[in-house]
Amino acid sequence: CRIAADTSSSMFKLDGVDFAYAPLKIITKDKEYVDTPELDVAAMMADLKAYKGTSGTSCPNMMEWLDSFGDAEHVFAIAITSNLSGSCNAARQAGEDYMDAHPGKKVCVLDSLSAGPEIRLIAERVREGAQAGKSFDEIEADTRAYMQHTHLLFTLRSLNNLARNGR
């Protein structure tokens, strides 16, 4: 069982399970910042604060999600809320392509309806099911039921980038 999450989860690894991530990006006219462990976040924040132009964001594309699936038999992909990003849709498309290309393999895409810490909670729940030896279908049903009881409210530290981009 592999768990894949976009980097809105703030996770690059999850102990005790096969884990992969699909990176989000911030893009300016001059530079693209890819959310990986190597990203110097402090330098990026300083660059963006000083930057006078517009910036944008980009969710992981379908190929980045496919890459995060590797060659796993069972994949649980967890994405930032579909209300804010196309990441979940890209993961769904990747999941369909993956299952078409690999008959018998399964992908469950979970729309977190959230970001950050809630995605970690969902991933940990999937990990618990896998470690307990539950089947793919049992893990999916248990995780979806669990998600009915988790809710996270969050806000951004700064709305500057959103305002600069007309959001």
PDB file of C-alpha atoms in Angstrom:
ATOM      1  CA  CYS A   1       0.000   0.000   0.000  1.00  0.00           C
ATOM      2  CA  ARG A   2       1.347   3.416  -0.972  1.00  0.00           C
ATOM      3  CA  ILE A   3       0.102   6.719   0.367  1.00  0.00           C
ATOM      4  CA  ALA A   4       0.626   9.744  -1.869  1.00  0.00           C
ATOM      5  CA  ALA A   5      -0.260  13.312  -0.914  1.00  0.00           C
ATOM      6  CA  ASP A   6       0.240  16.684  -2.468  1.00  0.00           C
ATOM      7  CA  THR A   7       2.588  18.943  -0.580  1.00  0.00           C
ATOM      8  CA  SER A   8      -0.198  21.029   0.908  1.00  0.00           C
ATOM      9  CA  SER A   9       0.122  18.274   3.516  1.00  0.00           C
ATOM     10  CA  SER A  10       3.525  19.669   4.559  1.00  0.00           C
ATOM     11  CA  MET A  11       4.793  16.066   4.468  1.00  0.00           C
ATOM     12  CA  PHE A  12       7.645  14.619   2.496  1.00  0.00           C
ATOM     13  CA  LYS A  13       7.699  11.304   4.366  1.00  0.00           C
ATOM     14  CA  LEU A  14       5.494   9.299   6.687  1.00  0.00           C
ATOM     15  CA  ASP A  15       7.203   6.714   8.844  1.00  0.00           C
ATOM     16  CA  GLY A  16       6.042   3.112   8.714  1.00  0.00           C
ATOM     17  CA  VAL A  17       4.500   3.212   5.248  1.00  0.00           C
ATOM     18  CA  ASP A  18       5.420   3.582   1.588  1.00  0.00           C
ATOM     19  CA  PHE A  19       4.880   7.316   1.063  1.00  0.00           C
ATOM     20  CA  ALA A  20       5.338   9.701  -1.858  1.00  0.00           C
ATOM     21  CA  TYR A  21       4.399  13.299  -2.551  1.00  0.00           C
ATOM     22  CA  ALA A  22       3.251  15.351  -5.534  1.00  0.00           C
ATOM     23  CA  PRO A  23       4.615  18.917  -5.350  1.00  0.00           C
ATOM     24  CA  LEU A  24       2.708  22.173  -5.510  1.00  0.00           C
ATOM     25  CA  LYS A  25       4.410  25.194  -7.075  1.00  0.00           C
ATOM     26  CA  ILE A  26       4.494  28.985  -6.860  1.00  0.00           C
ATOM     27  CA  ILE A  27       5.352  30.677 -10.137  1.00  0.00           C
ATOM     28  CA  THR A  28       6.493  34.203 -10.957  1.00  0.00           C
ATOM     29  CA  LYS A  29       7.613  35.619 -14.295  1.00  0.00           C
ATOM     30  CA  ASP A  30      11.213  35.038 -13.201  1.00  0.00           C
ATOM     31  CA  LYS A  31      11.149  31.846 -11.162  1.00  0.00           C
ATOM     32  CA  GLU A  32       9.306  28.667 -10.266  1.00  0.00           C
ATOM     33  CA  TYR A  33       9.359  27.477  -6.644  1.00  0.00           C
ATOM     34  CA  VAL A  34       8.691  23.731  -6.411  1.00  0.00           C
ATOM     35  CA  ASP A  35       7.648  22.456  -2.996  1.00  0.00           C
ATOM     36  CA  THR A  36      10.300  19.841  -2.264  1.00  0.00           C
ATOM     37  CA  PRO A  37      12.466  19.197   0.792  1.00  0.00           C
ATOM     38  CA  GLU A  38      15.231  21.211  -0.907  1.00  0.00           C
ATOM     39  CA  LEU A  39      13.156  24.395  -1.201  1.00  0.00           C
ATOM     40  CA  ASP A  40      14.572  27.233   0.902  1.00  0.00           C
ATOM     41  CA  VAL A  41      11.251  28.532   2.204  1.00  0.00           C
ATOM     42  CA  ALA A  42      12.746  31.572   3.959  1.00  0.00           C
ATOM     43  CA  ALA A  43      14.497  32.664   0.756  1.00  0.00           C
ATOM     44  CA  MET A  44      11.343  32.053  -1.268  1.00  0.00           C
ATOM     45  CA  MET A  45       9.266  34.153   1.151  1.00  0.00           C
ATOM     46  CA  ALA A  46      11.818  36.974   0.977  1.00  0.00           C
ATOM     47  CA  ASP A  47      11.845  36.799  -2.837  1.00  0.00           C
ATOM     48  CA  LEU A  48       8.043  36.877  -3.031  1.00  0.00           C
ATOM     49  CA  LYS A  49       7.796  39.747  -0.566  1.00  0.00           C
ATOM     50  CA  ALA A  50      10.198  41.812  -2.676  1.00  0.00           C
ATOM     51  CA  TYR A  51       8.670  40.727  -5.995  1.00  0.00           C
ATOM     52  CA  LYS A  52       6.512  43.433  -7.607  1.00  0.00           C
ATOM     53  CA  GLY A  53       4.851  41.375 -10.347  1.00  0.00           C
ATOM     54  CA  THR A  54       2.079  38.832 -10.204  1.00  0.00           C
ATOM     55  CA  SER A  55       2.597  35.314  -9.027  1.00  0.00           C
ATOM     56  CA  GLY A  56       0.529  32.202  -9.401  1.00  0.00           C
ATOM     57  CA  THR A  57       0.275  28.725  -8.065  1.00  0.00           C
ATOM     58  CA  SER A  58       0.205  25.387  -9.793  1.00  0.00           C
ATOM     59  CA  CYS A  59      -1.083  22.121  -8.449  1.00  0.00           C
ATOM     60  CA  PRO A  60       0.607  18.827  -9.233  1.00  0.00           C
ATOM     61  CA  ASN A  61      -0.291  17.755 -12.744  1.00  0.00           C
ATOM     62  CA  MET A  62      -1.510  14.320 -13.694  1.00  0.00           C
ATOM     63  CA  MET A  63       1.998  13.085 -14.549  1.00  0.00           C
ATOM     64  CA  GLU A  64       3.362  14.213 -11.173  1.00  0.00           C
ATOM     65  CA  TRP A  65       0.560  12.308  -9.461  1.00  0.00           C
ATOM     66  CA  LEU A  66       1.269   9.243 -11.626  1.00  0.00           C
ATOM     67  CA  ASP A  67       4.943   9.455 -10.671  1.00  0.00           C
ATOM     68  CA  SER A  68       3.962   9.542  -6.999  1.00  0.00           C
ATOM     69  CA  PHE A  69       2.014   6.278  -7.438  1.00  0.00           C
ATOM     70  CA  GLY A  70       5.182   4.423  -8.436  1.00  0.00           C
ATOM     71  CA  ASP A  71       4.305   0.803  -9.176  1.00  0.00           C
ATOM     72  CA  ALA A  72       2.241   0.185  -6.043  1.00  0.00           C
ATOM     73  CA  GLU A  73      -0.516  -2.404  -5.996  1.00  0.00           C
ATOM     74  CA  HIS A  74      -2.758  -0.151  -3.901  1.00  0.00           C
ATOM     75  CA  VAL A  75      -2.555   3.648  -3.751  1.00  0.00           C
ATOM     76  CA  PHE A  76      -4.332   6.113  -1.505  1.00  0.00           C
ATOM     77  CA  ALA A  77      -3.897   9.625  -2.913  1.00  0.00           C
ATOM     78  CA  ILE A  78      -4.828  12.525  -0.630  1.00  0.00           C
ATOM     79  CA  ALA A  79      -5.246  15.998  -2.104  1.00  0.00           C
ATOM     80  CA  ILE A  80      -5.827  19.520  -0.861  1.00  0.00           C
ATOM     81  CA  THR A  81      -9.493  20.472  -0.922  1.00  0.00           C
ATOM     82  CA  SER A  82     -10.951  20.525  -4.411  1.00  0.00           C
ATOM     83  CA  ASN A  83     -12.552  23.858  -3.465  1.00  0.00           C
ATOM     84  CA  LEU A  84      -9.116  25.549  -3.651  1.00  0.00           C
ATOM     85  CA  SER A  85      -7.139  23.570  -6.189  1.00  0.00           C
ATOM     86  CA  GLY A  86      -7.238  21.275  -9.192  1.00  0.00           C
ATOM     87  CA  SER A  87      -4.913  18.836  -7.417  1.00  0.00           C
ATOM     88  CA  CYS A  88      -7.706  16.414  -6.535  1.00  0.00           C
ATOM     89  CA  ASN A  89      -8.980  16.381 -10.117  1.00  0.00           C
ATOM     90  CA  ALA A  90      -5.461  15.737 -11.431  1.00  0.00           C
ATOM     91  CA  ALA A  91      -5.092  12.879  -8.921  1.00  0.00           C
ATOM     92  CA  ARG A  92      -8.425  11.405 -10.045  1.00  0.00           C
ATOM     93  CA  GLN A  93      -7.356  11.521 -13.691  1.00  0.00           C
ATOM     94  CA  ALA A  94      -4.026   9.955 -12.778  1.00  0.00           C
ATOM     95  CA  GLY A  95      -5.808   7.249 -10.785  1.00  0.00           C
ATOM     96  CA  GLU A  96      -8.054   6.358 -13.728  1.00  0.00           C
ATOM     97  CA  ASP A  97      -5.079   6.197 -16.101  1.00  0.00           C
ATOM     98  CA  TYR A  98      -3.069   4.163 -13.606  1.00  0.00           C
ATOM     99  CA  MET A  99      -5.819   1.573 -13.159  1.00  0.00           C
ATOM    100  CA  ASP A 100      -6.403   1.406 -16.944  1.00  0.00           C
ATOM    101  CA  ALA A 101      -2.692   0.804 -17.521  1.00  0.00           C
ATOM    102  CA  HIS A 102      -2.376  -1.678 -14.632  1.00  0.00           C
ATOM    103  CA  PRO A 103      -5.433  -3.938 -14.454  1.00  0.00           C
ATOM    104  CA  GLY A 104      -5.962  -5.266 -10.937  1.00  0.00           C
ATOM    105  CA  LYS A 105      -4.234  -2.343  -9.217  1.00  0.00           C
ATOM    106  CA  LYS A 106      -6.389   0.043  -7.207  1.00  0.00           C
ATOM    107  CA  VAL A 107      -6.278   3.785  -6.534  1.00  0.00           C
ATOM    108  CA  CYS A 108      -8.446   5.630  -4.020  1.00  0.00           C
ATOM    109  CA  VAL A 109      -8.363   9.424  -4.327  1.00  0.00           C
ATOM    110  CA  LEU A 110      -9.430  11.266  -1.193  1.00  0.00           C
ATOM    111  CA  ASP A 111     -10.499  14.905  -1.388  1.00  0.00           C
ATOM    112  CA  SER A 112      -9.367  16.111   2.034  1.00  0.00           C
ATOM    113  CA  LEU A 113     -11.744  19.087   1.953  1.00  0.00           C
ATOM    114  CA  SER A 114      -8.881  20.684   3.867  1.00  0.00           C
ATOM    115  CA  ALA A 115      -5.106  21.112   3.858  1.00  0.00           C
ATOM    116  CA  GLY A 116      -2.035  20.607   6.028  1.00  0.00           C
ATOM    117  CA  PRO A 117      -2.592  18.860   9.336  1.00  0.00           C
ATOM    118  CA  GLU A 118      -5.880  17.253   8.320  1.00  0.00           C
ATOM    119  CA  ILE A 119      -4.178  15.559   5.377  1.00  0.00           C
ATOM    120  CA  ARG A 120      -1.646  14.161   7.846  1.00  0.00           C
ATOM    121  CA  LEU A 121      -4.482  12.817  10.003  1.00  0.00           C
ATOM    122  CA  ILE A 122      -6.049  11.143   6.966  1.00  0.00           C
ATOM    123  CA  ALA A 123      -2.702   9.665   5.888  1.00  0.00           C
ATOM    124  CA  GLU A 124      -2.085   8.354   9.398  1.00  0.00           C
ATOM    125  CA  ARG A 125      -5.524   6.701   9.366  1.00  0.00           C
ATOM    126  CA  VAL A 126      -4.718   4.976   6.069  1.00  0.00           C
ATOM    127  CA  ARG A 127      -1.357   3.881   7.506  1.00  0.00           C
ATOM    128  CA  GLU A 128      -3.084   2.404  10.586  1.00  0.00           C
ATOM    129  CA  GLY A 129      -5.391   0.366   8.368  1.00  0.00           C
ATOM    130  CA  ALA A 130      -2.518  -0.894   6.241  1.00  0.00           C
ATOM    131  CA  GLN A 131      -0.440  -1.811   9.291  1.00  0.00           C
ATOM    132  CA  ALA A 132      -3.440  -3.668  10.752  1.00  0.00           C
ATOM    133  CA  GLY A 133      -3.605  -5.789   7.595  1.00  0.00           C
ATOM    134  CA  LYS A 134      -6.962  -4.451   6.420  1.00  0.00           C
ATOM    135  CA  SER A 135      -7.944  -4.865   2.788  1.00  0.00           C
ATOM    136  CA  PHE A 136      -7.947  -1.947   0.344  1.00  0.00           C
ATOM    137  CA  ASP A 137     -11.738  -1.719   0.504  1.00  0.00           C
ATOM    138  CA  GLU A 138     -11.754  -1.836   4.319  1.00  0.00           C
ATOM    139  CA  ILE A 139      -9.132   0.912   4.523  1.00  0.00           C
ATOM    140  CA  GLU A 140     -11.076   3.069   2.072  1.00  0.00           C
ATOM    141  CA  ALA A 141     -14.394   2.630   3.910  1.00  0.00           C
ATOM    142  CA  ASP A 142     -12.806   3.230   7.318  1.00  0.00           C
ATOM    143  CA  THR A 143     -10.927   6.317   6.110  1.00  0.00           C
ATOM    144  CA  ARG A 144     -13.974   7.851   4.439  1.00  0.00           C
ATOM    145  CA  ALA A 145     -15.988   7.295   7.645  1.00  0.00           C
ATOM    146  CA  TYR A 146     -13.164   8.852   9.680  1.00  0.00           C
ATOM    147  CA  MET A 147     -13.112  11.877   7.368  1.00  0.00           C
ATOM    148  CA  GLN A 148     -16.738  12.593   8.263  1.00  0.00           C
ATOM    149  CA  HIS A 149     -15.522  13.462  11.775  1.00  0.00           C
ATOM    150  CA  THR A 150     -12.398  15.497  11.030  1.00  0.00           C
ATOM    151  CA  HIS A 151     -12.562  19.177  10.269  1.00  0.00           C
ATOM    152  CA  LEU A 152      -9.845  21.775  10.253  1.00  0.00           C
ATOM    153  CA  LEU A 153     -10.260  25.505  10.005  1.00  0.00           C
ATOM    154  CA  PHE A 154      -7.252  27.426   8.792  1.00  0.00           C
ATOM    155  CA  THR A 155      -6.167  30.795   7.495  1.00  0.00           C
ATOM    156  CA  LEU A 156      -3.108  32.082   5.744  1.00  0.00           C
ATOM    157  CA  ARG A 157      -0.554  34.183   7.602  1.00  0.00           C
ATOM    158  CA  SER A 158      -0.656  36.690   4.770  1.00  0.00           C
ATOM    159  CA  LEU A 159      -3.167  37.298   2.006  1.00  0.00           C
ATOM    160  CA  ASN A 160      -0.717  39.438   0.005  1.00  0.00           C
ATOM    161  CA  ASN A 161      -0.091  36.916  -2.779  1.00  0.00           C
ATOM    162  CA  LEU A 162      -3.804  36.198  -3.161  1.00  0.00           C
ATOM    163  CA  ALA A 163      -4.621  39.912  -3.314  1.00  0.00           C
ATOM    164  CA  ARG A 164      -1.876  40.579  -5.862  1.00  0.00           C
ATOM    165  CA  ASN A 165      -3.395  37.945  -8.102  1.00  0.00           C
ATOM    166  CA  GLY A 166      -6.944  39.226  -7.912  1.00  0.00           C
ATOM    167  CA  ARG A 167      -8.328  36.531  -5.638  1.00  0.00           C
TER     168      ARG A 167
END
